[in-house]
CSV table of C-alpha atoms and ligand atoms in Angstrom, one decimal:
chain,number,residue,atom,x,y,z
A,1,MET,CA,-22.0,4.6,-25.3
A,2,SER,CA,-18.1,5.4,-23.7
A,3,VAL,CA,-15.2,2.9,-24.7
A,4,ILE,CA,-12.2,2.0,-22.3
A,5,GLU,CA,-9.3,0.5,-23.1
A,6,PHE,CA,-7.8,-1.5,-20.2
A,7,VAL,CA,-5.2,-4.0,-19.0
A,8,ASP,CA,-5.5,-6.1,-15.9
A,9,SER,CA,-2.1,-7.2,-14.0
A,10,HIS,CA,-2.1,-8.3,-10.5
A,11,THR,CA,1.3,-7.9,-8.4
A,12,ALA,CA,2.1,-10.3,-5.8
A,13,GLY,CA,-1.9,-10.7,-5.6
A,14,GLU,CA,-3.0,-7.9,-6.0
A,15,PRO,CA,-4.8,-6.1,-9.0
A,16,THR,CA,-4.1,-3.1,-10.6
A,17,ARG,CA,-6.1,-2.0,-13.8
A,18,VAL,CA,-4.2,0.4,-16.3
A,19,VAL,CA,-6.8,2.6,-18.4
A,20,VAL,CA,-4.9,2.8,-21.8
A,21,GLY,CA,-7.7,4.6,-23.9
A,22,GLY,CA,-10.7,6.6,-23.5
A,23,GLY,CA,-10.7,8.2,-20.1
A,24,PRO,CA,-11.4,11.6,-19.7
A,25,ARG,CA,-9.6,14.3,-20.9
A,26,LEU,CA,-8.0,16.2,-17.7
A,27,GLY,CA,-5.6,18.9,-20.0
A,28,ASP,CA,-1.9,19.6,-19.3
A,29,GLY,CA,-0.6,20.7,-15.6
A,30,ALA,CA,0.7,19.5,-12.8
A,31,LEU,CA,-0.4,15.7,-11.5
A,32,PRO,CA,-2.0,17.0,-7.9
A,33,GLU,CA,-4.5,19.6,-10.7
A,34,ARG,CA,-4.9,17.2,-12.8
A,35,LEU,CA,-6.1,15.1,-9.8
A,36,GLN,CA,-8.5,17.7,-8.6
A,37,ARG,CA,-10.0,17.5,-12.3
A,38,LEU,CA,-10.4,13.9,-11.9
A,39,MET,CA,-11.6,13.8,-8.6
A,40,THR,CA,-14.8,17.1,-9.2
A,41,GLU,CA,-15.0,16.8,-12.9
A,42,HIS,CA,-15.2,13.2,-14.0
A,43,ASP,CA,-15.5,10.7,-10.6
A,44,ALA,CA,-18.3,8.9,-12.1
A,45,PHE,CA,-15.9,7.4,-14.3
A,46,ARG,CA,-13.5,6.3,-11.4
A,47,SER,CA,-16.3,4.1,-10.0
A,48,ALA,CA,-17.4,2.5,-13.7
A,49,VAL,CA,-13.9,1.1,-13.8
A,50,VAL,CA,-12.9,-0.2,-10.8
A,51,ASN,CA,-16.8,-1.0,-8.8
A,52,GLU,CA,-18.9,-3.4,-9.0
A,53,PRO,CA,-20.4,-4.8,-12.2
A,54,ARG,CA,-17.1,-4.6,-14.2
A,55,GLY,CA,-14.5,-4.3,-11.1
A,56,ALA,CA,-14.3,-5.2,-7.1
A,57,ASP,CA,-13.9,-3.3,-4.1
A,58,VAL,CA,-9.7,-4.6,-4.0
A,59,LEU,CA,-9.4,-3.7,-7.7
A,60,VAL,CA,-7.1,-0.4,-7.4
A,61,GLY,CA,-7.2,1.8,-11.0
A,62,ALA,CA,-4.2,3.6,-12.8
A,63,LEU,CA,-5.0,6.0,-15.2
A,64,LEU,CA,-2.2,6.4,-18.2
A,65,VAL,CA,-1.7,10.5,-18.6
A,66,GLU,CA,1.1,12.2,-20.4
A,67,PRO,CA,3.9,13.3,-18.0
A,68,GLU,CA,4.5,17.2,-17.5
A,69,ASP,CA,7.8,16.4,-17.3
A,70,ARG,CA,9.0,15.1,-20.8
A,71,THR,CA,12.0,12.9,-19.1
A,72,CYS,CA,9.4,10.6,-17.1
A,73,THR,CA,7.7,7.4,-19.0
A,74,ALA,CA,4.6,8.1,-18.2
A,75,GLY,CA,2.1,10.2,-15.6
A,76,VAL,CA,-0.4,8.0,-13.4
A,77,ILE,CA,-3.5,8.5,-11.4
A,78,PHE,CA,-4.4,5.9,-8.6
A,79,PHE,CA,-7.5,5.0,-7.9
A,80,ASN,CA,-9.3,2.5,-5.4
A,81,ASN,CA,-13.5,1.8,-4.9
A,82,VAL,CA,-14.0,5.1,-2.1
A,83,GLY,CA,-11.6,8.1,-4.0
A,84,TYR,CA,-7.7,8.5,-5.1
A,85,LEU,CA,-4.5,7.2,-3.7
A,86,GLY,CA,-1.0,9.7,-3.9
A,87,MET,CA,0.5,6.2,-4.7
A,88,CYS,CA,0.2,3.2,-5.4
A,89,GLY,CA,3.6,1.1,-4.7
A,90,HIS,CA,2.0,-2.5,-6.2
A,91,GLY,CA,-0.1,-0.7,-8.7
A,92,THR,CA,3.0,1.6,-10.4
A,93,ILE,CA,5.0,-2.3,-10.7
A,94,GLY,CA,1.9,-3.9,-12.8
A,95,LEU,CA,1.7,0.0,-14.7
A,96,VAL,CA,5.2,-0.9,-15.5
A,97,ALA,CA,4.3,-4.5,-16.6
A,98,THR,CA,1.6,-3.7,-18.6
A,99,LEU,CA,3.7,-0.9,-20.6
A,100,ALA,CA,6.6,-3.5,-21.6
A,101,HIS,CA,3.2,-5.7,-22.4
A,102,LEU,CA,1.8,-3.4,-24.8
A,103,GLY,CA,6.0,-2.8,-26.2
A,104,ARG,CA,5.7,1.2,-25.1
A,105,ILE,CA,8.6,0.0,-22.6
A,106,GLN,CA,12.0,-2.0,-22.3
A,107,PRO,CA,13.9,-3.1,-19.4
A,108,GLY,CA,15.7,0.1,-17.9
A,109,GLN,CA,15.5,2.9,-16.0
A,110,HIS,CA,11.9,4.5,-16.2
A,111,ARG,CA,11.1,8.0,-14.1
A,112,ILE,CA,6.7,8.1,-13.6
A,113,GLU,CA,5.0,10.6,-12.7
A,114,THR,CA,2.4,10.6,-9.9
A,115,PRO,CA,0.2,13.3,-7.5
A,116,VAL,CA,2.7,12.9,-4.8
A,117,GLY,CA,5.8,13.3,-6.6
A,118,THR,CA,8.1,11.1,-9.7
A,119,VAL,CA,9.4,7.6,-8.6
A,120,SER,CA,11.2,5.5,-10.6
A,121,ALA,CA,11.6,1.8,-11.6
A,122,LEU,CA,14.0,0.0,-12.9
A,123,LEU,CA,12.4,-2.9,-15.0
A,124,ARG,CA,14.7,-6.1,-15.6
A,125,SER,CA,14.0,-8.6,-18.3
A,126,ASN,CA,12.8,-11.1,-15.4
A,127,GLY,CA,9.6,-8.8,-15.1
A,128,GLU,CA,10.6,-8.1,-12.2
A,129,VAL,CA,10.5,-4.2,-10.8
A,130,THR,CA,12.4,-2.5,-8.7
A,131,LEU,CA,10.6,1.1,-7.2
A,132,GLU,CA,12.3,4.3,-5.3
A,133,ASN,CA,9.0,5.6,-3.8
A,134,VAL,CA,9.0,9.1,-2.7
A,135,VAL,CA,10.4,10.1,0.1
A,136,SER,CA,9.4,8.5,3.5
A,137,TYR,CA,9.0,9.7,6.8
A,138,ARG,CA,7.8,8.6,10.5
A,139,TYR,CA,5.3,11.6,11.3
A,140,LEU,CA,4.4,10.5,14.7
A,141,ARG,CA,6.2,7.3,17.1
A,142,GLN,CA,3.9,5.5,19.4
A,143,VAL,CA,0.6,7.0,19.8
A,144,GLU,CA,-2.1,5.7,21.9
A,145,VAL,CA,-5.3,5.5,20.5
A,146,HIS,CA,-8.2,4.5,22.7
A,147,VAL,CA,-10.3,2.2,20.0
A,148,PRO,CA,-13.4,0.3,21.2
A,149,GLY,CA,-13.5,-3.3,22.0
A,150,ALA,CA,-10.2,-3.7,21.8
A,151,GLY,CA,-8.7,-1.0,24.7
A,152,PRO,CA,-5.4,1.5,23.8
A,153,VAL,CA,-3.7,1.0,20.4
A,154,ARG,CA,-0.5,2.0,20.1
A,155,GLY,CA,1.7,2.9,17.0
A,156,ASP,CA,3.1,4.9,14.6
A,157,VAL,CA,2.1,7.3,12.1
A,158,ALA,CA,4.0,7.4,8.2
A,159,TRP,CA,3.8,8.5,4.9
A,160,GLY,CA,5.1,6.2,2.2
A,161,GLY,CA,3.3,8.0,-0.6
A,162,ASN,CA,0.0,7.4,1.9
A,163,TRP,CA,-0.6,7.8,5.2
A,164,PHE,CA,-0.3,5.0,7.2
A,165,PHE,CA,-1.2,3.7,11.2
A,166,LEU,CA,1.4,1.0,11.9
A,167,VAL,CA,1.1,-1.5,14.9
A,168,ASP,CA,3.3,-4.5,15.5
A,169,SER,CA,1.7,-7.4,17.6
A,170,PRO,CA,-2.0,-7.4,17.2
A,171,PRO,CA,-4.1,-9.7,19.2
A,172,VAL,CA,-5.5,-11.0,16.5
A,173,GLU,CA,-3.2,-13.6,14.6
A,174,LEU,CA,-2.3,-12.4,10.8
A,175,THR,CA,-3.3,-15.4,8.8
A,176,ILE,CA,-5.6,-15.3,6.2
A,177,ALA,CA,-8.6,-17.2,7.9
A,178,ASN,CA,-9.0,-14.1,10.3
A,179,CYS,CA,-9.4,-12.0,7.2
A,180,ASP,CA,-12.6,-10.7,8.4
A,181,LYS,CA,-11.5,-10.5,12.4
A,182,LEU,CA,-8.3,-8.6,11.1
A,183,THR,CA,-10.7,-6.5,8.4
A,184,GLU,CA,-12.9,-5.6,11.9
A,185,TYR,CA,-10.3,-5.1,14.0
A,186,ALA,CA,-8.0,-3.1,11.5
A,187,TRP,CA,-11.3,-0.7,10.7
A,188,ALA,CA,-12.4,-0.1,14.2
A,189,LEU,CA,-9.1,1.2,14.8
A,190,ARG,CA,-9.1,3.7,11.6
A,191,CYS,CA,-12.5,4.6,13.1
A,192,ALA,CA,-11.2,5.6,16.5
A,193,LEU,CA,-8.3,7.6,14.5
A,194,ASN,CA,-10.8,9.6,12.9
A,195,ARG,CA,-12.6,9.7,16.2
A,196,HIS,CA,-9.4,11.5,18.1
A,197,ASN,CA,-8.4,13.5,15.3
A,198,ILE,CA,-5.2,11.3,15.2
A,199,THR,CA,-4.0,12.4,11.6
A,200,GLY,CA,-1.0,12.6,9.2
A,201,GLU,CA,0.7,15.9,8.3
A,202,GLY,CA,-1.3,19.1,8.0
A,203,GLY,CA,-4.5,17.0,9.3
A,204,ALA,CA,-4.2,14.4,6.4
A,205,GLU,CA,-6.0,11.2,7.1
A,206,ILE,CA,-4.6,8.4,8.2
A,207,ASP,CA,-6.6,6.2,5.4
A,208,HIS,CA,-4.6,3.2,5.4
A,209,VAL,CA,-3.9,0.5,8.9
A,210,GLU,CA,-0.7,-1.8,8.6
A,211,LEU,CA,-0.3,-4.5,10.9
A,212,SER,CA,2.6,-7.0,11.8
A,213,THR,CA,4.0,-9.7,13.3
A,214,SER,CA,7.0,-11.3,13.0
A,215,THR,CA,7.0,-14.9,10.9
A,216,PRO,CA,9.8,-17.5,10.2
A,217,GLY,CA,9.9,-17.0,6.1
A,218,ALA,CA,10.6,-13.2,6.3
A,219,ASP,CA,11.9,-10.5,8.6
A,220,SER,CA,8.0,-9.3,8.9
A,221,ARG,CA,4.5,-10.4,7.2
A,222,ASN,CA,1.8,-7.8,7.2
A,223,PHE,CA,-2.1,-7.1,6.9
A,224,VAL,CA,-3.1,-3.0,5.3
A,225,LEU,CA,-6.9,-2.3,5.0
A,226,CYS,CA,-7.2,0.4,2.6
A,227,PRO,CA,-9.5,3.3,2.5
A,228,GLY,CA,-12.1,1.8,1.2
A,229,LYS,CA,-12.1,-1.2,3.7
A,230,ALA,CA,-10.6,-4.1,1.3
A,231,TYR,CA,-7.2,-5.9,2.5
A,232,ASP,CA,-4.5,-5.3,0.3
A,233,ARG,CA,-3.6,-8.6,-1.1
A,234,SER,CA,-0.2,-7.7,-1.7
A,235,PRO,CA,2.7,-6.7,1.3
A,236,CYS,CA,1.7,-3.1,-0.2
A,237,GLY,CA,4.4,-1.1,-1.4
A,238,THR,CA,3.5,2.2,0.3
A,239,GLY,CA,3.2,0.2,3.3
A,240,THR,CA,6.7,-1.0,2.7
A,241,SER,CA,8.2,2.4,3.0
A,242,ALA,CA,6.3,3.4,5.8
A,243,LYS,CA,7.0,0.9,7.5
A,244,LEU,CA,11.3,1.4,6.1
A,245,ALA,CA,11.2,4.2,7.6
A,246,CYS,CA,9.8,3.4,11.0
A,247,LEU,CA,12.7,0.8,11.1
A,248,ALA,CA,14.9,3.6,9.4
A,249,ALA,CA,13.9,6.4,12.0
A,250,ASP,CA,13.9,3.7,15.3
A,251,GLY,CA,17.7,2.3,13.8
A,252,LYS,CA,16.6,-0.6,13.6
A,253,LEU,CA,17.7,-1.5,9.3
A,254,ALA,CA,20.8,0.4,7.9
A,255,PRO,CA,20.2,2.1,4.7
A,256,GLY,CA,21.0,-0.8,2.0
A,257,GLN,CA,20.3,-3.5,4.4
A,258,VAL,CA,17.6,-6.0,2.5
A,259,TRP,CA,13.9,-6.0,4.3
A,260,ARG,CA,12.1,-8.9,3.0
A,261,GLN,CA,8.0,-7.8,3.6
A,262,GLU,CA,5.7,-11.0,3.5
A,263,GLY,CA,1.8,-9.6,2.9
A,264,ILE,CA,-0.6,-11.7,3.9
A,265,LEU,CA,-1.5,-14.1,1.1
A,266,GLY,CA,2.4,-14.8,2.0
A,267,THR,CA,4.0,-13.1,-1.0
A,268,ALA,CA,6.4,-10.7,-0.7
A,269,PHE,CA,8.3,-7.7,-1.5
A,270,GLU,CA,11.8,-6.5,-0.9
A,271,GLY,CA,12.3,-3.3,0.6
A,272,SER,CA,16.0,-1.7,1.3
A,273,TYR,CA,16.6,2.5,1.6
A,274,ARG,CA,18.9,5.4,0.9
A,275,PRO,CA,18.9,8.5,3.9
A,276,GLU,CA,17.3,11.3,1.7
A,277,ASN,CA,19.8,13.8,2.8
A,278,GLY,CA,22.1,11.8,5.6
A,279,THR,CA,20.1,11.7,7.9
A,280,PRO,CA,17.7,8.8,8.7
A,281,ASP,CA,14.4,10.2,9.7
A,282,ARG,CA,13.7,11.1,6.0
A,283,ILE,CA,14.6,8.1,3.3
A,284,VAL,CA,13.9,6.8,-0.2
A,285,PRO,CA,12.5,3.5,-0.3
A,286,SER,CA,13.1,1.4,-3.0
A,287,ILE,CA,10.9,-1.8,-3.7
A,288,THR,CA,11.7,-4.8,-5.8
A,289,GLY,CA,8.2,-6.9,-7.0
A,290,LYS,CA,7.1,-8.4,-10.2
A,291,ALA,CA,3.3,-8.3,-11.6
A,292,HIS,CA,2.0,-10.4,-13.8
A,293,VAL,CA,-0.6,-9.1,-16.4
A,294,THR,CA,-4.1,-10.9,-16.3
A,295,ALA,CA,-6.5,-9.7,-19.0
A,296,GLN,CA,-6.8,-7.1,-21.8
A,297,GLY,CA,-10.0,-5.6,-22.8
A,298,ARG,CA,-12.9,-2.7,-23.7
A,299,LEU,CA,-15.0,-1.8,-20.9
A,300,ILE,CA,-18.2,-0.4,-22.7
A,301,LEU,CA,-20.7,2.4,-20.4
A,302,HIS,CA,-23.9,2.2,-22.4
A,303,PRO,CA,-26.6,5.0,-21.8
A,304,ASP,CA,-29.2,2.6,-20.8
A,305,ASP,CA,-27.1,0.8,-18.3
A,306,PRO,CA,-28.6,1.2,-15.0
A,307,PHE,CA,-25.0,0.7,-13.8
A,308,ARG,CA,-23.4,2.9,-16.1
A,309,ASP,CA,-21.1,4.1,-13.7
A,310,GLY,CA,-20.7,1.7,-11.2
A,311,ILE,CA,-22.7,0.6,-8.1
A,312,ARG,CA,-21.5,3.1,-5.8
A,313,VAL,CA,-22.8,2.1,-1.9
B,401,PYC,O1,0.9,-1.0,-3.1
B,401,PYC,O2,1.0,0.9,-2.3
B,401,PYC,C1,0.4,-0.2,-2.4
B,401,PYC,C2,-1.1,-0.1,-2.3
B,401,PYC,C3,-1.7,1.0,-1.9
B,401,PYC,C4,-3.2,0.3,-1.6
B,401,PYC,C5,-3.0,-0.8,-2.1
B,401,PYC,N1,-2.0,-0.7,-2.4
């Protein structure tokens, strides 16, 4: 029988399950190598932790690992119901809240290693976290894709730690009541991108779709569809980073200017950026949000359990 120790939290409504003990041994080395080992040798662990009957499609898992760079507070590998994430903004805020809950860190600046680069997180005494994400950029501007049933759709392709296709003013209103319709629309869009071979840099699959609209309470409201067809309950940290990269590239947001990004539940992150090398083409986004710890416990994986490794569909 295996026992996995975890702490659950949510960040603006989006859940994160941090594995703090009992995870697979991935050895030393750079995080991309350890991610590769997790993918090829321990994928059953991923599924057992986040899929039913112990988890749910919406849950993002975070395996806490020793950082390679000892100046970092922690290393982390994020995963979900169908695979692995490069970075996860809400998940990093959840990880920081978890480490604080466990008494392992104090308010202050922390560096965290992820497979796509080191990020930093400032934990404030009120529990708010400001994450400085990996360098983000727009890769393609206003690409047109034909979506069956929806016609031609235009959007930007941008990197914010994951690959996004960002569409402004979609034909479906961004309300939680329209969640199924939004999911259907965003999924059709994602499938069309794949079919037409529209990718991120180096042929990387675009596995997140972000729909945005204007809203009275914030600078923008979004709906983000994640790779496993669950929608992000939060405004999505990497999605907000990708959005900031597009705004910066278009000259619509100045360095340091605050962008209030609302998600589909009405919760918000505050974003801003600094140019990476003095140019608005590559930016370092900052995302501020707060996570709340919701549970702490042990997952039991019994050899007799037909769903020991989770339900995979
Ligand atoms: O907050 O970056 C994020 C995220 C990615 C997928 C779900 N949340």
